[in-house]
Amino acid sequence: MLQEREQLLGIEAGSIFLTDPDYRVDPRLTRYLTRSSFALLAPETQRNYATDCCLFFDFLWSRGKNWCEADDDDVWDFQYWRRWSPRNPRVIGGSKWNRELAALNRLYKWAVSKGIMPKSPVSERILVTRAGESITVAAGRAHDVRSSNVKWLTPRAYRLWRDVGLRGYTADSRRDPSWRGRNDDRNAAYSDLLFSSGLRRGEGASLLTIEVPVLASATHRYASGRLGREVTKSRRPRTFYVSADALGAVDAYICTTRRAAVRRAQASGRYEATSDLRVVTRRSGWRGTTLHWVDRDGQAVQRDLDMVGVEERARLFVQGQGGLEPLWLWLAEDGTPFQPHSWEAVYRAASQRCRTVLAGRMAEPPWFTPHMARHSFALNMLVVLQHALDRRFGLSPEERRAMRELYGDVWGLVRDLLGHASEETTRTIYAAPVADLQIRSLLLDEAAEDTIDVLAQLARLSGRVLDAQVAV
């Protein structure tokens, strides 16, 4: 009965719903969360926006107001409390506030469109862009948005972080006999995948085994793979590239640690006891991306991978020789899907170990996050692609400008690799913070024999590009 009511209301597994402090559910909010454009957002964006709205709702509740009774004074007061109030021990910066404001703006525009409220409490103003186009933006939008928190690791600094933090090595590149880490090869393989491909945390974390590029197909040390639409932030499928070394680490994990976790789960009957499985019986299509399964009601389902979201991916299984096996690539020790958000804890623990093991041996022990892998990938590819073009074609500065006019420059290539809709996003978020380093002159510096030298120069000139410095 409950399941039928949920289906009637469009509530799917994993849907977000909110309660007030008296544990009451507002059906209008549930409708917004499950049956508006909000439900089409990426899962992580949904969680972030819902959390942002809850903070504002709590603020309103302390004033004796419900969410639908807010006015513009409430939003302005909330902005002051979140950003500057001395009574708030955890004030936030401009970037975080702009995200919270975007979450509120989306909700209240919907509420006005449905006649729930006569006017949105989020004030707006007209902004004229550089191109002369007039657009409407939230009046409280912060201007002090800085990208100074963007950090990069050079490849050798990353390898040091990975070996010490994830693999349990010492500062002398030896195995630490006291290391009691688990899932070393899984964690290192996932991290190598992100660092060499520029995938977002959730994109890499929700890959299926059938989506891992075939190592034998790697040409010139890279292989290509494809991301489904429902797992990308932009909701557009795209091609990604991963190094043969990273792919080899993933294959080794599949054949060892992952296989052992699957066998343990099969022996304990864990998979058979899991409810609402989708057992894929066959694949069709010229790329094998159309999945066929029978649901629990006995109905045959045909679904392209592009249309399978993260939550549903975690329920996809196949029948193997030893029983049911999950298609989800990254597994916990008990054989169940390792959830995307759980990787943050893995990275924090690895960075803490680096801080402890390398203290006194390095001026600044490396630290790393899943999103820093994207930063590092973007900077590394910017240098590598420019260096490769110069080396392959022997271009002079004049010839380089002519080629850029005809075919575009490396910024556009990096934009495509990252899956950005706009090249401006690539420049602003990932590369503009190093513009003061005169990166173009560094890329043309004949004294830099290879990309490692170029990245080392960047690290010496910037406090945000972290390299593996000589022990002190």
Coordinates of C-alpha atoms in Angstrom, one line a residue:
M1 CA 0.0 0.0 0.0
L2 CA 2.8 2.5 0.9
Q3 CA 4.7 1.6 -2.2
E4 CA 1.6 2.3 -4.4
R5 CA 1.1 5.6 -2.7
E6 CA 4.7 6.6 -3.3
Q7 CA 4.5 5.6 -6.9
L8 CA 1.3 7.6 -7.3
L9 CA 3.0 10.7 -5.8
G10 CA 6.2 10.2 -7.9
I11 CA 8.4 9.4 -4.9
E12 CA 11.3 7.2 -5.9
A13 CA 13.9 5.3 -3.8
G14 CA 16.4 7.8 -2.4
S15 CA 14.0 10.8 -2.7
I16 CA 14.6 13.6 -0.2
F17 CA 11.8 14.7 2.1
L18 CA 11.8 17.2 5.0
T19 CA 10.0 17.4 8.3
D20 CA 9.6 20.4 10.6
P21 CA 10.8 20.4 14.3
D22 CA 7.4 18.9 15.2
Y23 CA 8.0 16.0 12.8
R24 CA 5.3 17.1 10.4
V25 CA 5.8 16.7 6.6
D26 CA 4.7 19.6 4.4
P27 CA 3.2 18.1 1.2
R28 CA 4.1 21.2 -0.7
L29 CA 7.8 20.8 0.0
T30 CA 7.6 17.1 -0.8
R31 CA 6.0 18.0 -4.2
Y32 CA 8.9 20.4 -4.8
L33 CA 11.5 17.9 -3.9
T34 CA 10.1 15.0 -6.0
R35 CA 8.0 16.5 -8.8
S36 CA 9.7 19.7 -9.9
S37 CA 12.9 20.5 -11.7
F38 CA 14.6 20.0 -8.4
A39 CA 14.3 16.2 -8.9
L40 CA 16.2 16.5 -12.2
L41 CA 19.3 18.0 -10.4
A42 CA 22.4 15.8 -9.8
P43 CA 22.0 13.8 -6.5
E44 CA 24.8 15.6 -4.8
T45 CA 23.3 19.0 -5.8
Q46 CA 20.0 17.9 -4.5
R47 CA 21.5 17.0 -1.1
N48 CA 23.4 20.3 -0.9
Y49 CA 20.4 22.4 -1.8
A50 CA 18.1 20.6 0.6
T51 CA 20.6 21.1 3.4
D52 CA 20.9 24.8 2.5
C53 CA 17.2 25.2 2.6
C54 CA 16.9 23.4 6.0
L55 CA 19.3 26.0 7.5
F56 CA 17.1 28.8 6.4
F57 CA 14.0 27.0 7.6
D58 CA 15.5 26.5 11.0
F59 CA 16.4 30.2 11.0
L60 CA 12.8 31.1 10.2
W61 CA 11.5 28.6 12.8
S62 CA 13.4 30.4 15.5
R63 CA 11.4 33.5 14.5
G64 CA 8.1 31.7 14.7
K65 CA 7.7 31.4 10.9
N66 CA 7.1 28.6 8.5
W67 CA 9.1 28.4 5.2
C68 CA 6.3 29.8 3.2
E69 CA 6.0 32.9 5.4
A70 CA 9.4 34.3 4.7
D71 CA 9.9 37.9 3.4
D72 CA 12.9 39.7 2.0
D73 CA 13.9 41.0 5.5
D74 CA 14.3 37.4 6.6
V75 CA 16.6 36.6 3.7
W76 CA 18.8 39.7 4.3
D77 CA 18.9 38.9 8.1
F78 CA 19.9 35.3 7.3
Q79 CA 22.7 36.5 5.0
Y80 CA 24.1 38.7 7.8
W81 CA 23.9 35.9 10.3
R82 CA 25.5 33.4 7.9
R83 CA 28.3 35.7 6.7
W84 CA 29.2 38.3 9.3
S85 CA 27.3 38.0 12.6
P86 CA 29.6 37.8 15.7
R87 CA 27.1 35.4 17.2
N88 CA 27.7 32.8 14.5
P89 CA 30.8 30.8 15.3
R90 CA 31.0 29.4 11.7
V91 CA 30.5 32.2 9.3
I92 CA 30.8 31.3 5.6
G93 CA 32.4 32.9 2.5
G94 CA 31.0 34.3 -0.7
S95 CA 31.0 31.1 -2.7
K96 CA 29.1 29.1 -0.1
W97 CA 26.6 31.9 0.4
N98 CA 25.9 32.1 -3.3
R99 CA 25.1 28.4 -3.4
E100 CA 22.7 28.8 -0.5
L101 CA 21.1 31.8 -2.2
A102 CA 20.7 29.8 -5.4
A103 CA 19.0 27.0 -3.5
L104 CA 16.5 29.5 -1.9
N105 CA 15.9 31.3 -5.1
R106 CA 15.0 28.0 -6.9
L107 CA 12.6 27.0 -4.2
Y108 CA 10.8 30.3 -3.8
K109 CA 10.5 30.9 -7.6
W110 CA 8.7 27.5 -7.7
A111 CA 6.5 28.4 -4.8
V112 CA 5.4 31.7 -6.5
S113 CA 4.8 29.8 -9.8
K114 CA 2.5 27.4 -8.0
G115 CA 0.5 30.1 -6.2
I116 CA 1.8 29.1 -2.7
M117 CA 3.3 32.6 -2.2
P118 CA 2.5 35.9 -3.8
K119 CA 6.1 37.0 -3.9
S120 CA 9.6 35.5 -3.5
P121 CA 11.5 36.7 -0.5
V122 CA 14.7 36.6 -2.5
S123 CA 15.1 40.0 -4.0
E124 CA 16.5 40.3 -7.5
R125 CA 18.1 42.9 -9.7
I126 CA 18.9 43.4 -13.4
L127 CA 22.6 42.9 -14.4
V128 CA 24.0 43.9 -17.8
T129 CA 26.8 41.5 -18.9
R130 CA 29.9 42.4 -20.8
A131 CA 28.1 41.4 -24.0
G132 CA 25.3 43.9 -23.3
E133 CA 22.8 41.2 -22.3
S134 CA 20.4 41.9 -19.4
I135 CA 20.0 39.1 -16.9
T136 CA 18.2 38.8 -13.6
V137 CA 20.3 37.8 -10.5
A138 CA 19.7 37.6 -6.8
A139 CA 20.4 41.0 -5.2
G140 CA 22.1 39.5 -2.2
R141 CA 24.7 37.6 -4.4
A142 CA 28.2 37.9 -3.0
H143 CA 30.9 39.6 -5.0
D144 CA 33.8 38.5 -2.8
V145 CA 33.9 35.1 -4.4
R146 CA 37.5 34.0 -4.5
S147 CA 39.1 30.9 -6.0
S148 CA 42.1 31.2 -3.7
N149 CA 41.1 27.9 -2.0
V150 CA 41.9 26.1 -5.3
K151 CA 44.9 23.9 -4.8
W152 CA 46.9 21.6 -7.0
L153 CA 49.3 18.8 -6.6
T154 CA 52.1 18.0 -9.1
P155 CA 52.2 14.4 -10.2
R156 CA 55.2 13.6 -8.0
A157 CA 53.5 15.2 -4.9
Y158 CA 50.4 13.2 -5.6
R159 CA 52.3 10.0 -5.8
L160 CA 53.9 10.8 -2.4
W161 CA 50.5 11.5 -0.9
R162 CA 49.0 8.3 -2.4
D163 CA 51.9 6.0 -1.3
V164 CA 52.2 7.4 2.2
G165 CA 48.5 8.1 2.9
L166 CA 46.7 5.3 1.1
R167 CA 49.4 2.5 0.7
G168 CA 51.0 2.8 4.1
Y169 CA 54.6 3.7 3.0
T170 CA 57.1 5.6 5.0
A171 CA 58.8 8.8 4.1
D172 CA 61.7 6.7 2.7
S173 CA 59.4 4.9 0.3
R174 CA 59.4 1.7 2.3
R175 CA 56.5 -0.4 3.6
D176 CA 55.6 0.7 7.1
P177 CA 55.5 -2.5 9.2
S178 CA 53.0 -0.9 11.6
W179 CA 50.5 -0.1 8.7
R180 CA 47.1 -1.7 9.3
G181 CA 45.3 -0.2 6.4
R182 CA 42.6 -2.0 4.5
N183 CA 41.5 -1.8 0.9
D184 CA 44.8 -0.2 -0.1
D185 CA 44.6 -1.2 -3.7
R186 CA 41.0 -0.1 -4.0
N187 CA 41.6 3.3 -2.5
A188 CA 44.8 3.9 -4.6
A189 CA 43.1 2.7 -7.8
Y190 CA 40.2 5.0 -7.3
S191 CA 42.5 7.9 -6.5
D192 CA 44.6 7.2 -9.6
L193 CA 41.5 7.1 -11.7
L194 CA 40.4 10.6 -10.5
F195 CA 43.9 12.1 -10.8
S196 CA 44.5 10.9 -14.4
S197 CA 41.0 11.5 -15.7
G198 CA 39.6 14.6 -14.1
L199 CA 36.4 12.8 -13.2
R200 CA 34.3 14.3 -10.3
R201 CA 34.1 12.3 -7.1
G202 CA 30.6 11.0 -7.8
E203 CA 31.3 10.3 -11.5
G204 CA 34.3 8.1 -10.7
A205 CA 32.6 6.6 -7.6
S206 CA 29.4 5.4 -9.5
L207 CA 31.2 3.7 -12.4
L208 CA 30.1 0.1 -13.2
T209 CA 32.4 -2.7 -14.1
I210 CA 31.1 -2.7 -17.6
E211 CA 32.1 0.9 -18.0
V212 CA 35.7 0.5 -17.2
P213 CA 37.8 1.0 -20.4
V214 CA 39.6 -2.1 -21.6
L215 CA 43.3 -1.9 -20.8
A216 CA 44.1 -3.5 -24.2
S217 CA 42.4 -0.6 -26.0
A218 CA 44.8 2.0 -24.5
T219 CA 46.8 3.8 -27.2
H220 CA 49.6 6.2 -26.5
R221 CA 49.2 5.4 -22.8
Y222 CA 45.6 6.5 -22.5
A223 CA 42.2 4.7 -23.0
S224 CA 38.8 6.3 -23.4
G225 CA 35.6 5.6 -21.5
R226 CA 32.1 7.1 -21.5
L227 CA 30.1 8.6 -18.7
G228 CA 26.3 8.1 -18.7
R229 CA 24.1 11.2 -18.7
E230 CA 22.5 10.6 -15.3
V231 CA 25.8 10.5 -13.4
T232 CA 27.3 13.8 -14.8
K233 CA 26.7 17.1 -13.2
S234 CA 25.7 18.7 -16.5
R235 CA 23.3 15.8 -17.3
R236 CA 25.1 15.3 -20.6
P237 CA 27.0 12.1 -21.5
R238 CA 30.7 12.6 -22.2
T239 CA 33.9 10.8 -23.0
F240 CA 36.7 10.6 -20.5
Y241 CA 40.3 9.5 -20.8
V242 CA 42.3 7.6 -18.2
S243 CA 46.0 6.6 -18.2
A244 CA 47.0 3.0 -18.8
D245 CA 48.8 3.0 -15.4
A246 CA 45.6 4.0 -13.6
L247 CA 43.6 1.5 -15.6
G248 CA 46.0 -1.2 -14.7
A249 CA 45.5 -0.4 -11.0
V250 CA 41.7 -0.6 -11.4
D251 CA 42.0 -4.0 -13.2
A252 CA 44.3 -5.3 -10.5
Y253 CA 41.7 -4.3 -7.8
I254 CA 38.9 -6.0 -9.7
C255 CA 40.9 -9.3 -9.9
T256 CA 42.0 -9.3 -6.2
T257 CA 40.3 -7.3 -3.5
R258 CA 37.0 -6.8 -5.2
R259 CA 36.7 -10.4 -6.2
A260 CA 37.4 -11.5 -2.6
A261 CA 34.8 -9.1 -1.3
V262 CA 32.2 -10.5 -3.7
R263 CA 33.0 -14.1 -2.7
R264 CA 32.6 -13.2 1.0
A265 CA 29.2 -11.6 0.3
Q266 CA 28.1 -14.6 -1.8
A267 CA 29.1 -17.1 0.9
S268 CA 27.1 -15.2 3.5
G269 CA 24.0 -14.9 1.2
R270 CA 24.2 -11.1 1.5
Y271 CA 23.1 -10.3 -2.1
E272 CA 20.2 -12.7 -2.1
A273 CA 18.9 -11.0 1.1
T274 CA 19.0 -7.6 -0.6
S275 CA 15.7 -6.2 -1.6
D276 CA 14.8 -4.5 -4.9
L277 CA 17.6 -5.9 -7.0
R278 CA 17.9 -5.5 -10.7
V279 CA 19.5 -8.6 -12.1
V280 CA 20.7 -7.8 -15.6
T281 CA 20.1 -10.8 -17.9
R282 CA 21.7 -9.4 -21.1
R283 CA 23.0 -6.4 -22.8
S284 CA 22.3 -5.2 -26.3
G285 CA 23.2 -2.3 -28.6
W286 CA 26.3 -1.9 -30.6
R287 CA 28.2 -0.7 -27.5
G288 CA 26.4 -3.1 -25.1
T289 CA 24.9 -0.1 -23.2
T290 CA 21.3 -1.2 -23.3
L291 CA 20.5 -3.3 -20.2
H292 CA 17.7 -5.8 -19.9
W293 CA 16.4 -7.1 -16.5
V294 CA 13.2 -8.3 -14.9
D295 CA 11.8 -6.3 -12.0
R296 CA 10.3 -7.8 -8.8
D297 CA 6.9 -7.7 -10.4
G298 CA 8.1 -9.9 -13.3
Q299 CA 8.0 -7.1 -15.8
A300 CA 10.8 -7.0 -18.5
V301 CA 12.7 -3.7 -18.4
Q302 CA 15.0 -2.3 -21.0
R303 CA 17.1 0.7 -20.1
D304 CA 20.0 2.5 -21.7
L305 CA 22.9 3.2 -19.3
D306 CA 22.5 6.9 -20.0
M307 CA 19.1 6.7 -18.3
V308 CA 20.3 4.9 -15.1
G309 CA 20.9 7.1 -12.2
V310 CA 23.3 6.6 -9.3
E311 CA 20.8 5.1 -6.9
E312 CA 19.6 2.6 -9.4
R313 CA 23.2 1.7 -10.4
A314 CA 23.8 0.5 -6.9
R315 CA 21.0 -2.1 -7.4
L316 CA 22.3 -3.6 -10.6
F317 CA 23.6 -7.2 -10.4
V318 CA 24.5 -10.0 -12.8
Q319 CA 24.5 -13.7 -12.3
G320 CA 28.0 -15.0 -12.1
Q321 CA 29.6 -18.4 -11.6
G322 CA 29.4 -18.1 -7.8
G323 CA 26.1 -16.4 -7.7
L324 CA 24.9 -12.8 -7.9
E325 CA 27.6 -10.1 -8.4
P326 CA 27.1 -6.3 -8.3
L327 CA 27.9 -4.2 -11.3
W328 CA 29.0 -1.3 -9.1
L329 CA 32.8 -1.1 -9.4
W330 CA 33.9 0.1 -5.9
L331 CA 32.9 -2.2 -3.1
A332 CA 33.1 -2.1 0.7
E333 CA 34.7 -5.0 2.6
D334 CA 31.3 -6.7 3.0
G335 CA 30.8 -6.6 -0.8
T336 CA 28.2 -3.9 -0.9
P337 CA 28.5 -0.7 -3.0
F338 CA 30.9 1.8 -1.5
Q339 CA 28.9 5.0 -1.5
P340 CA 30.3 8.1 -3.2
H341 CA 30.3 10.3 -0.1
S342 CA 32.3 7.8 1.8
W343 CA 35.4 8.6 -0.2
E344 CA 35.8 11.9 1.6
A345 CA 36.6 10.1 4.9
V346 CA 39.2 8.0 3.0
Y347 CA 41.0 11.1 1.7
R348 CA 40.9 12.8 5.1
A349 CA 42.5 9.8 6.8
A350 CA 45.2 9.6 4.1
S351 CA 46.0 13.4 4.4
Q352 CA 46.2 13.0 8.2
R353 CA 48.6 10.1 7.9
C354 CA 50.8 12.2 5.5
R355 CA 50.8 15.0 8.1
T356 CA 51.9 12.6 10.8
V357 CA 54.5 10.5 8.9
L358 CA 56.1 13.4 6.9
A359 CA 56.2 15.9 9.8
G360 CA 59.7 17.1 10.2
R361 CA 60.7 15.6 6.8
M362 CA 59.0 18.1 4.6
A363 CA 58.3 21.8 4.9
E364 CA 54.7 21.2 3.8
P365 CA 53.3 17.6 3.8
P366 CA 50.9 17.1 0.9
W367 CA 47.2 16.9 1.5
F368 CA 44.5 16.0 -1.0
T369 CA 40.8 15.9 -1.6
P370 CA 38.7 14.2 -4.4
H371 CA 38.0 17.6 -6.0
M372 CA 41.7 18.6 -5.9
A373 CA 42.2 15.7 -8.3
R374 CA 40.2 17.7 -10.8
H375 CA 42.2 20.9 -10.2
S376 CA 45.4 19.0 -10.6
F377 CA 44.3 17.2 -13.7
A378 CA 43.2 20.5 -15.3
L379 CA 46.6 22.2 -14.6
N380 CA 48.6 19.1 -15.6
M381 CA 46.7 18.7 -18.9
L382 CA 47.0 22.4 -19.6
V383 CA 50.8 22.1 -19.4
V384 CA 51.0 18.7 -21.1
L385 CA 48.8 19.6 -24.1
Q386 CA 50.7 22.9 -24.7
H387 CA 54.0 21.2 -24.4
A388 CA 52.9 18.3 -26.6
L389 CA 51.8 20.8 -29.3
D390 CA 55.0 22.7 -29.2
R391 CA 57.1 19.5 -29.3
R392 CA 55.2 17.8 -32.0
F393 CA 54.8 20.7 -34.4
G394 CA 57.8 22.9 -33.4
L395 CA 55.5 26.0 -33.4
S396 CA 56.8 29.5 -33.1
P397 CA 54.7 32.0 -31.1
E398 CA 53.3 33.4 -34.3
E399 CA 52.4 29.9 -35.6
R400 CA 50.8 29.0 -32.3
R401 CA 48.5 32.0 -32.5
A402 CA 47.5 31.1 -36.0
M403 CA 46.8 27.5 -35.0
R404 CA 44.7 28.7 -32.0
E405 CA 42.6 30.9 -34.3
L406 CA 41.9 27.9 -36.6
Y407 CA 41.4 25.1 -34.1
G408 CA 41.1 26.6 -30.7
D409 CA 43.6 26.4 -27.9
V410 CA 44.4 24.0 -25.0
W411 CA 41.8 25.8 -22.8
G412 CA 39.1 24.4 -25.0
L413 CA 40.6 20.9 -24.9
V414 CA 40.8 21.0 -21.1
R415 CA 37.2 22.3 -21.0
D416 CA 36.0 19.3 -22.9
L417 CA 38.0 16.9 -20.8
L418 CA 36.4 18.3 -17.6
G419 CA 32.9 18.3 -19.1
H420 CA 32.4 22.1 -18.6
A421 CA 29.7 23.8 -20.7
S422 CA 31.8 27.0 -20.9
E423 CA 35.5 27.6 -21.4
E424 CA 35.1 30.6 -19.1
T425 CA 34.4 28.2 -16.2
T426 CA 37.6 26.3 -17.0
R427 CA 39.6 29.5 -17.0
T428 CA 38.0 31.1 -14.0
I429 CA 37.8 28.2 -11.6
Y430 CA 40.8 26.0 -12.5
A431 CA 43.4 28.1 -14.2
A432 CA 42.9 31.8 -13.6
P433 CA 44.3 31.7 -10.1
V434 CA 47.8 31.0 -11.6
A435 CA 47.5 33.7 -14.2
D436 CA 49.8 35.8 -12.1
L437 CA 52.5 33.2 -12.5
Q438 CA 52.8 34.1 -16.2
I439 CA 52.0 30.6 -17.1
R440 CA 52.2 31.2 -20.8
S441 CA 55.8 32.4 -20.6
L442 CA 56.6 29.3 -18.5
L443 CA 55.1 27.1 -21.1
L444 CA 57.4 28.6 -23.7
D445 CA 60.5 28.6 -21.5
E446 CA 63.1 26.6 -23.4
A447 CA 64.9 26.0 -20.1
A448 CA 62.0 23.7 -19.0
E449 CA 62.9 20.4 -20.7
D450 CA 59.6 18.7 -20.0
T451 CA 56.3 19.2 -18.2
I452 CA 57.8 18.1 -14.9
D453 CA 60.1 21.0 -15.0
V454 CA 57.3 23.4 -15.9
L455 CA 55.1 22.1 -13.0
A456 CA 58.1 22.4 -10.6
Q457 CA 58.5 26.0 -11.7
L458 CA 54.9 26.7 -11.0
A459 CA 55.2 25.1 -7.6
R460 CA 58.2 27.3 -6.7
L461 CA 56.3 30.4 -7.6
S462 CA 52.9 29.6 -6.1
G463 CA 51.8 28.6 -2.7
R464 CA 48.8 26.8 -4.3
V465 CA 50.7 24.4 -6.5
L466 CA 52.1 21.8 -4.2
D467 CA 55.2 19.7 -5.2
A468 CA 57.1 17.0 -3.4
Q469 CA 59.9 19.2 -1.9
V470 CA 63.2 17.8 -0.8
A471 CA 63.2 16.7 2.8
V472 CA 64.3 19.2 5.3

